[in-house]
Amino acid sequence: VTNETYQFLAGAKGTLRDRWDWDVGYTYGHDDSKDRTPNAISESRLRTVLARSTPNTLNVFGGPDFKNDPATFDEIRVATERAGYSTLGLGDAKIAGELFELPTGTVGFAGYAEWRKEKFGEKNDAFSSTLDDIVAQVRLDAPVDARRTVTSVAAELRVPLVKPARHRLLYKADLNLAARFEDFSDGYDSGVKPYFGLRYQPFRDLVLRGTYTEAFRAPSLPQLY
């Protein structure tokens, strides 16, 4: 089995007007795998050799002292190979900072955008896939070359509900609102998936959190193909 894997990552980040932090990046990864078996047995060739009535047939009843011609074994041996690859190119951008002031404090905002391209391929030899001709091996998949692109956007707000340390049993409370949307080149999208989070701090040493969220998970390319 031979695997080759490499990955590249580049990015930059900074601050705008001392209140907005930004971050952009791009990563690319590639994985290639080959699984080679040089001593597999072809079922069709084995049947042919067993069916002969000539001296070069494969004799399985010759006893412990009998030896078949090595050339007979060479006739039924084949080399099989499973091979596959996957790649992922992903670019994203994030920004987070302060929107405006409320009587209860500063409203924070974060935005996120992502674009990615996925590729997946599998190529098995004809003995293992089309012919299904290897003894003691299940039939392997036919060749596959699949790809798709995905675009995602997300945003989040953090809203302070009370001024800190101004009320009894209400030291601090924040509300988080977020949403995410993904579009797939396969012909479907995730819809807008919400997130609601409440952070309640009755006093300094105790924090209670409650969340509600919805998520969408698309099947991966290997799962589909």
mmCIF file of N, CA and C in Angstrom, residues 1 21 31 55 99 107 109-110 123 131 133 147 153 165 168 170 177 192 196 217 225:
data_model
loop_
_atom_site.group_PDB
_atom_site.id
_atom_site.type_symbol
_atom_site.label_atom_id
_atom_site.label_comp_id
_atom_site.label_asym_id
_atom_site.label_seq_id
_atom_site.Cartn_x
_atom_site.Cartn_y
_atom_site.Cartn_z
ATOM 1 N N VAL A 1 0.855 -1.179 0.000
ATOM 2 C CA VAL A 1 0.000 0.000 0.000
ATOM 3 C C VAL A 1 0.897 1.235 0.000
ATOM 4 N N ASP A 21 -11.481 42.741 13.660
ATOM 5 C CA ASP A 21 -10.443 41.752 13.372
ATOM 6 C C ASP A 21 -10.849 40.945 12.137
ATOM 7 N N ASP A 31 -4.560 13.772 -1.440
ATOM 8 C CA ASP A 31 -4.236 12.446 -0.907
ATOM 9 C C ASP A 31 -4.397 11.421 -2.027
ATOM 10 N N PRO A 55 -1.498 -32.992 -19.315
ATOM 11 C CA PRO A 55 -0.601 -33.107 -18.160
ATOM 12 C C PRO A 55 -0.377 -31.792 -17.405
ATOM 13 N N LEU A 99 -20.335 46.409 16.670
ATOM 14 C CA LEU A 99 -21.255 47.134 15.796
ATOM 15 C C LEU A 99 -21.620 48.499 16.369
ATOM 16 N N VAL A 107 -22.761 45.698 21.203
ATOM 17 C CA VAL A 107 -23.255 44.610 20.358
ATOM 18 C C VAL A 107 -22.114 44.152 19.452
ATOM 19 N N PHE A 109 -20.471 41.557 16.418
ATOM 20 C CA PHE A 109 -20.873 40.915 15.170
ATOM 21 C C PHE A 109 -19.710 40.112 14.613
ATOM 22 N N ALA A 110 -20.029 38.980 13.995
ATOM 23 C CA ALA A 110 -19.028 38.183 13.291
ATOM 24 C C ALA A 110 -19.639 37.686 11.988
ATOM 25 N N LYS A 123 -10.196 4.171 -8.855
ATOM 26 C CA LYS A 123 -9.974 3.412 -10.077
ATOM 27 C C LYS A 123 -9.410 2.047 -9.721
ATOM 28 N N LEU A 131 -14.838 -7.445 -14.104
ATOM 29 C CA LEU A 131 -14.906 -8.896 -14.263
ATOM 30 C C LEU A 131 -15.287 -9.624 -12.974
ATOM 31 N N ASP A 133 -13.338 -11.105 -10.771
ATOM 32 C CA ASP A 133 -12.674 -12.360 -11.104
ATOM 33 C C ASP A 133 -11.594 -12.757 -10.094
ATOM 34 N N ARG A 147 -16.877 15.295 -8.220
ATOM 35 C CA ARG A 147 -16.435 16.593 -7.699
ATOM 36 C C ARG A 147 -17.636 17.478 -7.432
ATOM 37 N N VAL A 153 -22.054 30.804 3.876
ATOM 38 C CA VAL A 153 -21.991 32.098 4.564
ATOM 39 C C VAL A 153 -22.629 31.933 5.942
ATOM 40 N N ALA A 165 -23.298 43.493 36.683
ATOM 41 C CA ALA A 165 -23.209 43.771 38.132
ATOM 42 C C ALA A 165 -24.103 44.915 38.583
ATOM 43 N N ARG A 168 -29.394 42.255 41.409
ATOM 44 C CA ARG A 168 -29.233 41.074 42.246
ATOM 45 C C ARG A 168 -29.602 39.819 41.442
ATOM 46 N N LEU A 170 -28.470 38.825 38.832
ATOM 47 C CA LEU A 170 -28.403 39.082 37.401
ATOM 48 C C LEU A 170 -27.103 39.827 37.114
ATOM 49 N N LEU A 177 -27.229 35.201 18.585
ATOM 50 C CA LEU A 177 -28.063 34.834 17.445
ATOM 51 C C LEU A 177 -27.151 34.576 16.259
ATOM 52 N N VAL A 192 -31.502 28.016 5.526
ATOM 53 C CA VAL A 192 -30.921 28.826 6.602
ATOM 54 C C VAL A 192 -31.075 28.066 7.926
ATOM 55 N N PHE A 196 -29.481 29.792 18.475
ATOM 56 C CA PHE A 196 -29.853 30.716 19.555
ATOM 57 C C PHE A 196 -29.128 30.277 20.816
ATOM 58 N N ARG A 217 -26.079 18.390 7.413
ATOM 59 C CA ARG A 217 -24.852 17.686 7.055
ATOM 60 C C ARG A 217 -25.070 16.948 5.738
ATOM 61 N N TYR A 225 -20.505 7.975 -3.603
ATOM 62 C CA TYR A 225 -20.010 7.242 -4.761
ATOM 63 C C TYR A 225 -19.190 6.021 -4.369
#
